CSV table of C-alpha atoms in Angstrom, one decimal:
chain,number,residue,atom,x,y,z
A,1,UNK,CA,8.5,-76.9,-88.6
A,2,UNK,CA,5.6,-75.8,-86.5
A,3,UNK,CA,6.2,-75.1,-82.8
A,4,UNK,CA,4.8,-78.1,-80.9
A,5,UNK,CA,2.8,-77.4,-77.7
A,6,UNK,CA,1.0,-80.3,-76.3
A,7,UNK,CA,-1.4,-79.6,-73.5
A,8,UNK,CA,-1.9,-82.8,-71.6
A,9,UNK,CA,-3.7,-84.3,-68.7
A,10,UNK,CA,-1.4,-87.0,-67.5
A,11,UNK,CA,-1.1,-89.2,-64.4
A,12,UNK,CA,2.1,-88.7,-62.5
A,13,UNK,CA,3.7,-90.1,-59.3
A,14,UNK,CA,2.1,-89.8,-55.9
A,15,UNK,CA,2.9,-91.3,-52.5
A,16,UNK,CA,0.3,-92.9,-50.3
A,17,UNK,CA,1.2,-92.8,-46.6
A,18,UNK,CA,-0.4,-94.9,-44.0
A,19,UNK,CA,-0.7,-92.0,-41.4
A,20,UNK,CA,-2.5,-88.8,-42.4
A,21,UNK,CA,-0.2,-85.8,-42.7
A,22,UNK,CA,-0.8,-82.5,-41.0
A,23,UNK,CA,-1.4,-79.8,-43.5
A,24,UNK,CA,1.6,-77.4,-43.6
A,25,UNK,CA,0.9,-73.7,-43.8
A,26,UNK,CA,2.1,-72.3,-47.1
A,27,UNK,CA,4.7,-69.6,-46.5
A,28,UNK,CA,4.8,-66.8,-49.0
A,29,UNK,CA,7.5,-67.1,-51.7
A,30,UNK,CA,10.5,-64.8,-51.2
A,31,UNK,CA,11.8,-63.9,-54.6
A,32,UNK,CA,15.5,-63.4,-55.3
A,33,UNK,CA,16.9,-60.3,-56.9
A,34,UNK,CA,18.6,-60.6,-60.3
A,35,UNK,CA,22.0,-60.2,-58.5
A,36,UNK,CA,21.1,-63.1,-56.1
A,37,UNK,CA,20.0,-65.3,-58.9
A,38,UNK,CA,23.2,-64.6,-60.8
A,39,UNK,CA,25.2,-65.6,-57.7
A,40,UNK,CA,23.2,-68.9,-57.3
A,41,UNK,CA,23.9,-69.8,-60.9
A,42,UNK,CA,27.6,-69.2,-60.4
A,43,UNK,CA,27.4,-71.5,-57.4
A,44,UNK,CA,25.7,-74.1,-59.6
A,45,UNK,CA,28.5,-73.9,-62.2
A,46,UNK,CA,31.0,-74.2,-59.4
A,47,UNK,CA,29.3,-77.4,-58.1
A,48,UNK,CA,29.3,-78.8,-61.6
A,49,UNK,CA,33.0,-78.1,-62.1
A,50,UNK,CA,34.0,-79.5,-58.7
A,51,UNK,CA,31.9,-82.7,-59.1
A,52,UNK,CA,33.3,-83.3,-62.6
A,53,UNK,CA,36.9,-82.8,-61.5
A,54,UNK,CA,36.9,-84.5,-58.0
A,55,UNK,CA,34.5,-87.4,-58.4
A,56,UNK,CA,36.3,-90.7,-57.8
A,57,UNK,CA,35.2,-92.1,-61.2
A,58,UNK,CA,34.9,-90.6,-64.7
A,59,UNK,CA,31.9,-88.2,-64.6
A,60,UNK,CA,29.2,-88.2,-67.3
A,61,UNK,CA,28.6,-84.5,-67.9
A,62,UNK,CA,25.3,-85.0,-69.8
A,63,UNK,CA,23.9,-87.2,-67.1
A,64,UNK,CA,24.9,-84.6,-64.4
A,65,UNK,CA,23.3,-81.7,-66.3
A,66,UNK,CA,20.1,-83.6,-67.1
A,67,UNK,CA,19.9,-84.6,-63.4
A,68,UNK,CA,20.3,-80.9,-62.4
A,69,UNK,CA,17.4,-79.8,-64.8
A,70,UNK,CA,15.2,-82.7,-63.6
A,71,UNK,CA,15.9,-81.7,-60.0
A,72,UNK,CA,15.0,-78.1,-60.7
A,73,UNK,CA,11.7,-78.9,-62.2
A,74,UNK,CA,10.9,-81.6,-59.7
A,75,UNK,CA,11.2,-79.0,-56.9
A,76,UNK,CA,8.1,-77.3,-58.4
A,77,UNK,CA,5.7,-80.2,-58.2
A,78,UNK,CA,5.6,-84.0,-58.9
A,79,UNK,CA,4.4,-83.5,-62.4
A,80,UNK,CA,7.1,-81.2,-63.9
A,81,UNK,CA,10.1,-82.8,-65.4
A,82,UNK,CA,12.8,-82.7,-68.0
A,83,UNK,CA,12.6,-84.9,-71.1
A,84,UNK,CA,15.7,-85.9,-73.0
A,85,UNK,CA,15.4,-86.3,-76.8
A,86,UNK,CA,14.9,-90.0,-76.5
A,87,UNK,CA,12.3,-89.6,-73.7
A,88,UNK,CA,10.4,-86.9,-75.7
A,89,UNK,CA,10.3,-89.1,-78.8
A,90,UNK,CA,9.3,-92.1,-76.8
A,91,UNK,CA,6.4,-90.1,-75.2
A,92,UNK,CA,5.1,-88.9,-78.5
A,93,UNK,CA,5.3,-92.4,-80.0
A,94,UNK,CA,3.2,-93.7,-77.1
A,95,UNK,CA,0.7,-90.9,-77.2
A,96,UNK,CA,0.1,-91.4,-80.9
A,97,UNK,CA,-1.0,-95.0,-80.6
A,98,UNK,CA,1.9,-97.4,-81.0
A,99,UNK,CA,5.0,-98.3,-79.0
A,100,UNK,CA,7.1,-101.3,-78.0
A,101,UNK,CA,7.1,-102.9,-74.5
A,102,UNK,CA,4.8,-104.7,-72.1
A,103,UNK,CA,1.7,-102.4,-72.1
A,104,UNK,CA,1.9,-101.3,-68.5
A,105,UNK,CA,1.5,-97.8,-67.0
A,106,UNK,CA,3.5,-97.2,-63.9
A,107,UNK,CA,4.2,-94.6,-61.2
A,108,UNK,CA,6.6,-94.2,-58.3
A,109,UNK,CA,5.4,-95.0,-54.8
A,110,UNK,CA,7.7,-95.1,-51.8
A,111,UNK,CA,10.8,-95.9,-53.9
A,112,UNK,CA,9.0,-98.8,-55.6
A,113,UNK,CA,7.3,-99.0,-58.9
A,114,UNK,CA,3.5,-99.1,-58.6
A,115,UNK,CA,1.2,-100.2,-61.4
A,116,UNK,CA,-1.4,-97.6,-62.4
A,117,UNK,CA,-3.0,-100.0,-64.8
A,118,UNK,CA,-2.1,-102.5,-67.5
A,119,UNK,CA,-3.3,-101.6,-71.0
A,120,UNK,CA,-6.1,-103.9,-72.3
A,121,UNK,CA,-5.0,-106.8,-74.5
A,122,UNK,CA,-1.2,-106.4,-73.9
A,123,UNK,CA,1.4,-108.8,-72.4
A,124,UNK,CA,1.0,-107.2,-68.9
A,125,UNK,CA,-2.8,-107.6,-69.0
A,126,UNK,CA,-2.7,-111.1,-70.2
A,127,UNK,CA,-0.1,-112.1,-67.5
A,128,UNK,CA,-2.6,-111.0,-64.8
A,129,UNK,CA,-0.8,-107.8,-63.6
A,130,UNK,CA,-3.4,-105.5,-62.0
A,131,UNK,CA,-3.7,-101.9,-60.9
A,132,UNK,CA,-2.1,-101.4,-57.5
A,133,UNK,CA,0.5,-104.2,-57.9
A,134,UNK,CA,4.1,-103.3,-57.0
A,135,UNK,CA,7.1,-104.2,-59.1
A,136,UNK,CA,10.2,-104.7,-57.0
A,137,UNK,CA,12.7,-106.1,-59.5
A,138,UNK,CA,13.2,-106.0,-63.2
A,139,UNK,CA,15.4,-108.9,-64.5
A,140,UNK,CA,16.6,-109.4,-61.0
A,141,UNK,CA,17.6,-105.8,-60.4
A,142,UNK,CA,16.0,-103.8,-57.6
A,143,UNK,CA,14.0,-100.8,-58.7
A,144,UNK,CA,14.5,-98.8,-55.6
A,145,UNK,CA,17.5,-96.9,-57.1
A,146,UNK,CA,15.8,-96.3,-60.4
A,147,UNK,CA,13.6,-93.4,-61.6
A,148,UNK,CA,10.6,-93.9,-63.7
A,149,UNK,CA,12.3,-93.4,-67.0
A,150,UNK,CA,15.0,-95.9,-66.1
A,151,UNK,CA,12.5,-98.5,-65.1
A,152,UNK,CA,10.5,-97.9,-68.3
A,153,UNK,CA,13.6,-98.3,-70.5
A,154,UNK,CA,14.6,-101.6,-68.7
A,155,UNK,CA,11.1,-103.0,-69.5
A,156,UNK,CA,11.3,-102.1,-73.1
A,157,UNK,CA,13.2,-104.0,-75.8
A,158,UNK,CA,12.9,-105.9,-79.0
A,159,UNK,CA,9.5,-107.5,-79.6
A,160,UNK,CA,9.7,-111.2,-78.8
A,161,UNK,CA,12.3,-110.9,-76.2
A,162,UNK,CA,11.5,-111.6,-72.5
A,163,UNK,CA,11.8,-109.7,-69.3
A,164,UNK,CA,11.3,-111.0,-65.7
A,165,UNK,CA,9.3,-108.9,-63.3
A,166,UNK,CA,9.0,-109.5,-59.5
A,167,UNK,CA,5.5,-108.5,-58.7
A,168,UNK,CA,3.8,-108.1,-55.3
A,169,UNK,CA,0.0,-108.3,-55.4
A,170,UNK,CA,-2.2,-107.1,-52.5
A,171,UNK,CA,0.3,-107.9,-49.8
A,172,UNK,CA,0.9,-111.5,-51.0
A,173,UNK,CA,4.3,-113.1,-51.5
A,174,UNK,CA,6.4,-111.7,-54.4
A,175,UNK,CA,5.9,-113.6,-57.6
A,176,UNK,CA,8.4,-113.7,-60.5
A,177,UNK,CA,6.6,-113.3,-63.9
A,178,UNK,CA,8.2,-113.7,-67.3
A,179,UNK,CA,6.6,-111.5,-70.0
A,180,UNK,CA,7.3,-111.4,-73.7
A,181,UNK,CA,7.7,-107.9,-75.2
A,182,UNK,CA,5.5,-106.9,-78.1
A,183,UNK,CA,4.6,-104.0,-80.2
A,184,UNK,CA,1.9,-102.2,-78.2
A,185,UNK,CA,-0.9,-100.8,-80.4
A,186,UNK,CA,-3.0,-98.7,-78.2
A,187,UNK,CA,-6.7,-98.9,-79.1
A,188,UNK,CA,-8.3,-96.4,-76.7
A,189,UNK,CA,-11.9,-97.8,-76.9
A,190,UNK,CA,-13.4,-101.2,-76.8
A,191,UNK,CA,-17.2,-101.4,-77.2
A,192,UNK,CA,-19.9,-104.0,-77.2
A,193,UNK,CA,-23.6,-104.6,-76.7
A,194,UNK,CA,-24.1,-106.1,-73.3
A,195,UNK,CA,-26.8,-108.0,-71.5
A,196,UNK,CA,-27.1,-110.1,-68.3
A,197,UNK,CA,-28.2,-113.7,-67.9
A,198,UNK,CA,-31.8,-112.6,-67.4
A,199,UNK,CA,-31.7,-110.5,-70.6
A,200,UNK,CA,-30.7,-113.6,-72.6
A,201,UNK,CA,-33.9,-115.4,-71.5
A,202,UNK,CA,-36.1,-112.4,-72.2
A,203,UNK,CA,-35.5,-110.5,-75.4
A,204,UNK,CA,-37.7,-107.6,-74.2
A,205,UNK,CA,-35.1,-106.6,-71.6
A,206,UNK,CA,-33.1,-103.7,-73.1
A,207,UNK,CA,-29.5,-104.1,-74.3
A,208,UNK,CA,-26.8,-101.7,-72.9
A,209,UNK,CA,-24.1,-100.1,-75.0
A,210,UNK,CA,-20.7,-100.6,-73.2
A,211,UNK,CA,-17.8,-98.2,-73.9
A,212,UNK,CA,-14.5,-99.1,-72.2
A,213,UNK,CA,-12.0,-96.3,-72.4
A,214,UNK,CA,-8.4,-97.3,-71.5
A,215,UNK,CA,-6.7,-93.9,-72.1
A,216,UNK,CA,-7.2,-90.6,-74.0
A,217,UNK,CA,-4.9,-90.6,-77.1
A,218,UNK,CA,-4.7,-89.0,-80.5
A,219,UNK,CA,-7.3,-91.5,-82.0
A,220,UNK,CA,-9.8,-91.6,-79.1
A,221,UNK,CA,-12.3,-89.1,-80.6
A,222,UNK,CA,-12.6,-91.0,-83.9
A,223,UNK,CA,-12.8,-94.4,-82.1
A,224,UNK,CA,-15.6,-93.0,-79.9
A,225,UNK,CA,-17.7,-91.7,-82.8
A,226,UNK,CA,-17.3,-95.0,-84.7
A,227,UNK,CA,-18.3,-97.0,-81.5
A,228,UNK,CA,-21.4,-94.9,-80.9
A,229,UNK,CA,-22.4,-95.1,-84.6
A,230,UNK,CA,-22.2,-98.9,-84.4
A,231,UNK,CA,-24.1,-99.2,-81.1
A,232,UNK,CA,-26.8,-96.8,-82.1
A,233,UNK,CA,-27.7,-99.0,-85.0
A,234,UNK,CA,-28.3,-101.8,-82.5
A,235,UNK,CA,-30.8,-99.5,-80.7
A,236,UNK,CA,-29.3,-99.9,-77.2
A,237,UNK,CA,-31.3,-98.4,-74.3
A,238,UNK,CA,-28.4,-96.5,-72.7
A,239,UNK,CA,-24.7,-96.6,-72.1
A,240,UNK,CA,-22.1,-97.5,-69.5
A,241,UNK,CA,-19.0,-95.4,-69.9
A,242,UNK,CA,-16.2,-97.3,-68.2
A,243,UNK,CA,-13.3,-95.0,-67.1
A,244,UNK,CA,-11.9,-97.3,-64.4
A,245,UNK,CA,-8.1,-97.4,-64.2
A,246,UNK,CA,-7.9,-94.8,-67.0
A,247,UNK,CA,-4.9,-92.6,-66.1
A,248,UNK,CA,-5.6,-89.8,-68.5
A,249,UNK,CA,-4.1,-88.5,-71.7
A,250,UNK,CA,-4.9,-85.6,-74.1
A,251,UNK,CA,-7.1,-82.8,-72.8
A,252,UNK,CA,-8.6,-82.3,-76.2
A,253,UNK,CA,-9.7,-86.0,-76.3
A,254,UNK,CA,-11.4,-85.6,-72.9
A,255,UNK,CA,-13.2,-82.5,-74.0
A,256,UNK,CA,-14.4,-84.2,-77.2
A,257,UNK,CA,-15.7,-87.2,-75.3
A,258,UNK,CA,-17.7,-85.0,-72.9
A,259,UNK,CA,-19.0,-83.0,-75.8
A,260,UNK,CA,-20.2,-86.1,-77.5
A,261,UNK,CA,-22.8,-86.6,-74.8
A,262,UNK,CA,-23.7,-83.0,-74.1
A,263,UNK,CA,-25.9,-80.7,-76.1
A,264,UNK,CA,-24.7,-77.5,-74.3
A,265,UNK,CA,-23.0,-76.3,-71.1
A,266,UNK,CA,-19.4,-75.9,-69.8
A,267,UNK,CA,-17.1,-79.0,-69.9
A,268,UNK,CA,-14.0,-77.8,-68.0
A,269,UNK,CA,-12.2,-74.6,-67.1
A,270,UNK,CA,-8.4,-74.1,-66.5
A,271,UNK,CA,-7.1,-71.4,-64.3
A,272,UNK,CA,-3.4,-70.4,-64.5
A,273,UNK,CA,-1.0,-68.3,-62.4
A,274,UNK,CA,-2.8,-65.0,-63.0
A,275,UNK,CA,-6.4,-64.4,-61.9
A,276,UNK,CA,-7.3,-63.3,-65.4
A,277,UNK,CA,-5.7,-66.5,-66.9
A,278,UNK,CA,-8.9,-68.5,-67.2
A,279,UNK,CA,-10.0,-70.6,-70.1
A,280,UNK,CA,-13.4,-72.2,-70.4
A,281,UNK,CA,-14.4,-75.0,-72.8
A,282,UNK,CA,-18.0,-75.5,-73.8
A,283,UNK,CA,-20.0,-78.2,-75.5
A,284,UNK,CA,-21.3,-77.7,-79.0
A,285,UNK,CA,-24.9,-78.5,-80.0
A,286,UNK,CA,-25.6,-82.1,-80.7
A,287,UNK,CA,-25.8,-85.1,-78.4
A,288,UNK,CA,-24.6,-88.2,-80.3
A,289,UNK,CA,-26.8,-90.6,-78.3
A,290,UNK,CA,-30.0,-88.4,-78.3
A,291,UNK,CA,-30.4,-88.1,-74.5
A,292,UNK,CA,-30.2,-91.8,-73.7
A,293,UNK,CA,-29.1,-92.5,-70.1
A,294,UNK,CA,-25.4,-92.8,-69.2
A,295,UNK,CA,-23.7,-94.3,-66.2
A,296,UNK,CA,-20.0,-93.4,-65.8
A,297,UNK,CA,-17.9,-95.9,-63.9
A,298,UNK,CA,-14.8,-94.6,-62.0
A,299,UNK,CA,-12.4,-95.8,-59.4
A,300,UNK,CA,-9.1,-94.8,-57.6
A,301,UNK,CA,-7.3,-95.4,-60.9
A,302,UNK,CA,-9.4,-92.9,-62.9
A,303,UNK,CA,-7.3,-89.8,-63.2
A,304,UNK,CA,-6.9,-86.4,-64.9
A,305,UNK,CA,-8.7,-86.6,-68.3
A,306,UNK,CA,-11.0,-89.3,-66.9
A,307,UNK,CA,-12.0,-87.0,-64.1
A,308,UNK,CA,-12.7,-84.2,-66.5
A,309,UNK,CA,-15.2,-86.3,-68.4
A,310,UNK,CA,-16.8,-87.7,-65.2
A,311,UNK,CA,-17.0,-84.2,-63.7
A,312,UNK,CA,-18.5,-82.6,-66.8
A,313,UNK,CA,-21.2,-85.1,-67.2
A,314,UNK,CA,-22.0,-85.2,-63.5
A,315,UNK,CA,-22.2,-81.4,-63.1
A,316,UNK,CA,-24.3,-81.0,-66.2
A,317,UNK,CA,-26.8,-83.6,-64.9
A,318,UNK,CA,-26.1,-85.7,-68.0
A,319,UNK,CA,-24.9,-88.9,-66.3
A,320,UNK,CA,-24.9,-90.7,-63.0
A,321,UNK,CA,-21.4,-91.4,-61.7
A,322,UNK,CA,-20.9,-94.8,-59.9
A,323,UNK,CA,-17.9,-96.6,-58.4
A,324,UNK,CA,-15.4,-95.2,-55.9
A,325,UNK,CA,-13.5,-91.9,-55.4
A,326,UNK,CA,-11.2,-91.0,-58.3
A,327,UNK,CA,-7.5,-90.3,-58.1
A,328,UNK,CA,-7.5,-86.5,-57.8
A,329,UNK,CA,-5.1,-85.3,-60.4
A,330,UNK,CA,-6.4,-81.8,-61.4
A,331,UNK,CA,-3.4,-80.0,-62.9
A,332,UNK,CA,-2.5,-79.1,-66.5
A,333,UNK,CA,0.9,-79.9,-68.0
A,334,UNK,CA,2.4,-78.3,-71.1
A,335,UNK,CA,5.3,-79.7,-73.1
A,336,UNK,CA,7.7,-77.0,-74.3
A,337,UNK,CA,10.3,-78.2,-76.8
A,338,UNK,CA,13.8,-76.8,-76.3
A,339,UNK,CA,14.9,-76.9,-80.0
A,340,UNK,CA,17.3,-79.8,-79.8
A,341,UNK,CA,14.8,-82.6,-79.5
A,342,UNK,CA,14.5,-82.4,-75.7
A,343,UNK,CA,11.6,-80.7,-73.9
A,344,UNK,CA,10.3,-79.7,-70.5
A,345,UNK,CA,7.1,-80.9,-69.1
A,346,UNK,CA,5.7,-78.3,-66.8
A,347,UNK,CA,2.5,-77.6,-64.8
A,348,UNK,CA,0.8,-74.4,-66.0
A,349,UNK,CA,-2.8,-74.5,-64.6
A,350,UNK,CA,-5.4,-76.3,-62.5
A,351,UNK,CA,-8.6,-78.0,-63.7
A,352,UNK,CA,-12.1,-77.1,-62.5
A,353,UNK,CA,-15.4,-78.8,-63.1
A,354,UNK,CA,-18.4,-76.8,-64.5
A,355,UNK,CA,-19.6,-76.1,-61.0
A,356,UNK,CA,-16.3,-74.6,-60.0
A,357,UNK,CA,-15.0,-77.7,-58.1
A,358,UNK,CA,-11.2,-78.2,-58.1
A,359,UNK,CA,-10.2,-81.8,-59.0
A,360,UNK,CA,-6.7,-81.4,-57.5
A,361,UNK,CA,-6.2,-83.7,-54.5
A,362,UNK,CA,-10.0,-84.2,-54.2
A,363,UNK,CA,-11.0,-86.2,-57.3
A,364,UNK,CA,-14.6,-86.9,-58.3
A,365,UNK,CA,-17.0,-88.3,-55.7
A,366,UNK,CA,-19.5,-90.7,-57.3
A,367,UNK,CA,-23.2,-90.1,-57.0
A,368,UNK,CA,-23.6,-93.7,-55.9
A,369,UNK,CA,-20.7,-95.4,-54.3
A,370,UNK,CA,-20.3,-99.0,-55.5
A,371,UNK,CA,-17.1,-100.7,-54.3
A,372,UNK,CA,-15.9,-103.6,-56.3
A,373,UNK,CA,-17.1,-106.8,-54.5
A,374,UNK,CA,-17.2,-110.5,-54.9
A,375,UNK,CA,-20.5,-112.2,-54.6
A,376,UNK,CA,-20.5,-115.4,-52.5
A,377,UNK,CA,-23.1,-117.8,-51.5
A,378,UNK,CA,-24.3,-117.3,-47.9
A,379,UNK,CA,-27.2,-119.8,-47.9
A,380,UNK,CA,-26.3,-123.5,-47.5
A,381,UNK,CA,-27.2,-125.8,-50.3
A,382,UNK,CA,-28.9,-128.2,-47.9
A,383,UNK,CA,-31.1,-126.7,-45.1
A,384,UNK,CA,-30.9,-128.0,-41.5
A,385,UNK,CA,-34.7,-128.8,-41.5
A,386,UNK,CA,-36.6,-130.0,-44.6
A,387,UNK,CA,-39.3,-132.6,-45.3
A,388,UNK,CA,-36.6,-135.2,-45.6
A,389,UNK,CA,-35.5,-134.7,-42.0
A,390,UNK,CA,-38.8,-136.0,-40.5
A,391,UNK,CA,-39.0,-139.7,-39.5
A,392,UNK,CA,-41.2,-141.8,-41.8
A,393,UNK,CA,-41.3,-139.2,-44.5
A,394,UNK,CA,-42.1,-140.5,-48.0
A,395,UNK,CA,-39.1,-141.2,-50.1
A,396,UNK,CA,-38.5,-139.8,-53.5
A,397,UNK,CA,-38.5,-142.4,-56.2
A,398,UNK,CA,-35.5,-140.9,-57.9
A,399,UNK,CA,-33.5,-140.4,-54.7
A,400,UNK,CA,-31.4,-143.6,-55.1
A,401,UNK,CA,-30.2,-142.4,-58.5
A,402,UNK,CA,-29.3,-139.0,-57.1
A,403,UNK,CA,-27.3,-140.6,-54.3
A,404,UNK,CA,-25.3,-142.7,-56.7
A,405,UNK,CA,-24.5,-139.7,-59.0
A,406,UNK,CA,-23.5,-137.5,-56.1
A,407,UNK,CA,-21.0,-140.2,-54.9
A,408,UNK,CA,-19.3,-140.0,-58.3
A,409,UNK,CA,-18.4,-136.3,-57.9
A,410,UNK,CA,-14.8,-135.5,-57.1
A,411,UNK,CA,-14.7,-133.6,-53.8
A,412,UNK,CA,-11.3,-132.0,-54.9
A,413,UNK,CA,-13.0,-130.2,-57.7
A,414,UNK,CA,-15.5,-128.4,-55.4
A,415,UNK,CA,-12.8,-126.9,-53.1
A,416,UNK,CA,-10.8,-124.1,-54.7
A,417,UNK,CA,-8.4,-121.6,-53.1
A,418,UNK,CA,-8.4,-117.9,-53.9
A,419,UNK,CA,-5.2,-118.4,-56.0
A,420,UNK,CA,-7.1,-120.9,-58.1
A,421,UNK,CA,-9.9,-118.4,-58.6
A,422,UNK,CA,-7.4,-115.7,-59.8
A,423,UNK,CA,-5.9,-118.1,-62.3
A,424,UNK,CA,-9.2,-119.3,-63.5
A,425,UNK,CA,-10.4,-115.6,-64.0
A,426,UNK,CA,-7.8,-115.1,-66.7
A,427,UNK,CA,-9.1,-118.0,-68.7
A,428,UNK,CA,-12.8,-116.8,-68.5
A,429,UNK,CA,-14.7,-115.5,-71.6
A,430,UNK,CA,-15.7,-111.8,-71.7
A,431,UNK,CA,-19.3,-112.7,-70.8
A,432,UNK,CA,-18.1,-114.7,-67.7
A,433,UNK,CA,-15.8,-111.8,-66.6
A,434,UNK,CA,-18.8,-109.4,-67.0
A,435,UNK,CA,-20.8,-111.6,-64.7
A,436,UNK,CA,-18.2,-111.3,-62.0
A,437,UNK,CA,-17.7,-107.6,-62.4
A,438,UNK,CA,-20.0,-106.3,-59.6
A,439,UNK,CA,-19.6,-102.6,-60.5
A,440,UNK,CA,-20.4,-103.2,-64.1
A,441,UNK,CA,-23.5,-105.2,-63.3
A,442,UNK,CA,-24.8,-102.5,-60.9
A,443,UNK,CA,-24.1,-99.8,-63.6
A,444,UNK,CA,-26.1,-101.9,-66.2
A,445,UNK,CA,-28.9,-102.2,-63.7
A,446,UNK,CA,-29.0,-98.5,-63.3
A,447,UNK,CA,-29.0,-97.8,-67.1
A,448,UNK,CA,-31.9,-100.2,-67.5
A,449,UNK,CA,-33.9,-98.5,-64.6
A,450,UNK,CA,-33.2,-95.1,-66.1
A,451,UNK,CA,-34.3,-96.2,-69.6
A,452,UNK,CA,-37.6,-97.6,-68.2
A,453,UNK,CA,-38.3,-94.4,-66.2
A,454,UNK,CA,-37.6,-92.4,-69.3
A,455,UNK,CA,-40.0,-94.5,-71.4
A,456,UNK,CA,-42.8,-94.3,-68.8
A,457,UNK,CA,-42.5,-90.6,-68.5
A,458,UNK,CA,-42.6,-90.4,-72.3
A,459,UNK,CA,-45.7,-92.6,-72.4
A,460,UNK,CA,-47.4,-90.4,-69.8
A,461,UNK,CA,-46.6,-87.3,-71.8
A,462,UNK,CA,-48.1,-89.0,-74.9
A,463,UNK,CA,-51.2,-90.1,-72.9
A,464,UNK,CA,-51.8,-86.6,-71.6
A,465,UNK,CA,-51.4,-85.2,-75.1
A,466,UNK,CA,-53.8,-87.8,-76.5
A,467,UNK,CA,-56.3,-86.9,-73.8
A,468,UNK,CA,-56.0,-83.2,-74.5
A,469,UNK,CA,-56.5,-84.0,-78.2
A,470,UNK,CA,-59.6,-86.0,-77.5
A,471,UNK,CA,-61.0,-83.3,-75.2
A,472,UNK,CA,-60.3,-80.7,-77.9
A,473,UNK,CA,-62.1,-82.8,-80.5
A,474,UNK,CA,-65.0,-83.3,-78.1
A,475,UNK,CA,-65.3,-79.5,-77.4
A,476,UNK,CA,-65.2,-78.9,-81.1
A,477,UNK,CA,-68.1,-81.3,-81.7
A,478,UNK,CA,-70.1,-79.7,-78.9
A,479,UNK,CA,-69.5,-76.3,-80.3
A,480,UNK,CA,-70.6,-77.5,-83.8
A,481,UNK,CA,-73.8,-79.0,-82.3
A,482,UNK,CA,-74.7,-75.8,-80.6
A,483,UNK,CA,-74.2,-73.9,-83.8
């Protein structure tokens, strides 16, 4: 059996405090001697023996030892941890594209469980759970005493069975939601050919290739190539690469994605403990979309592998990045199997963009900040002063009919609360959701603008070359006549 080493770029817990913290000065590490380490290990064994013998209830030795290993690794950074055999198998099943549960990616925040993002087309997404929501109870049990692994296990179960989640959305009152578990088949990429309302009326307006990437898994590279191949046949003018709320995944998948749009240049570098421990990854020749414009969409939920792709395309001048500041997870984790089915997940390096920027705690700053917004009408339907407000103005022949039809309208239907809007959103078609997605609409506008600029420049180059060709022919004729 080959030794399994998975280098990953994964989202992990962070805590968001209301007040900014003062940066602590890092004190140099004081290393213990071998003799001191041996003494501390003896002390650890003594603590274990005492706790096992004196604890008021029957102690679970396996649970105690796993807790000690978890605590040891957690003391290094928030991303290092111990994985039991079950946890390690579960992680690999999820990474390779299929697992059971609700389809929700979570992290720990102030003792609660915070939603990173629901996976597209899963029970969590269909129930309306959103990135940033907090889960406070699972089947009526508070989550404050659970770690992430325990919370995940409680949400998993046989497909078809139900689980109740108490969810808090954007500071609103807690809401109890009943979700039905299902086999979650992770499809990393959804793609389509998009246009806006104006484009439907005018076929000359260019169509945009839309690539929605939900995570970076084992099948992402193949899915990406298949999607581009299909969209290129439709002759799209450019692409929107949507990495919003994408928490990361395999480093190799992120490198492959950036490489698909680059013809050359560095993609990412990793720098380890030693100064000489630097690894650089470069793009191979061949841009799969032949230089067409790209806009990359990111937000606060775009982390790790997503940030690698956005940073690579941004630093190489290959794409315009739009949206909001990304998460800022720029460290490399490696899984080291321990031989009995368990493993440790440990941070071994940091990520840097091609220009040398560290992603850690900073994230990717978009070239153009576009915050998600809701468009609302600010102009009244009926103006204060119109022709109709003047005395003795001529009446419209059809006005009586309009008055009668307006009276028939139900005033209740025109007044909707924000809650109604949220519920209605879930029942909208993909086209209607696109129309409400402010960031996506601005990204599509940018792609269209870039495609037009590119065409105009190309036309100018062709015109100049034609003029030079005509001048050359004219000079040749003059030369012939002189002869």
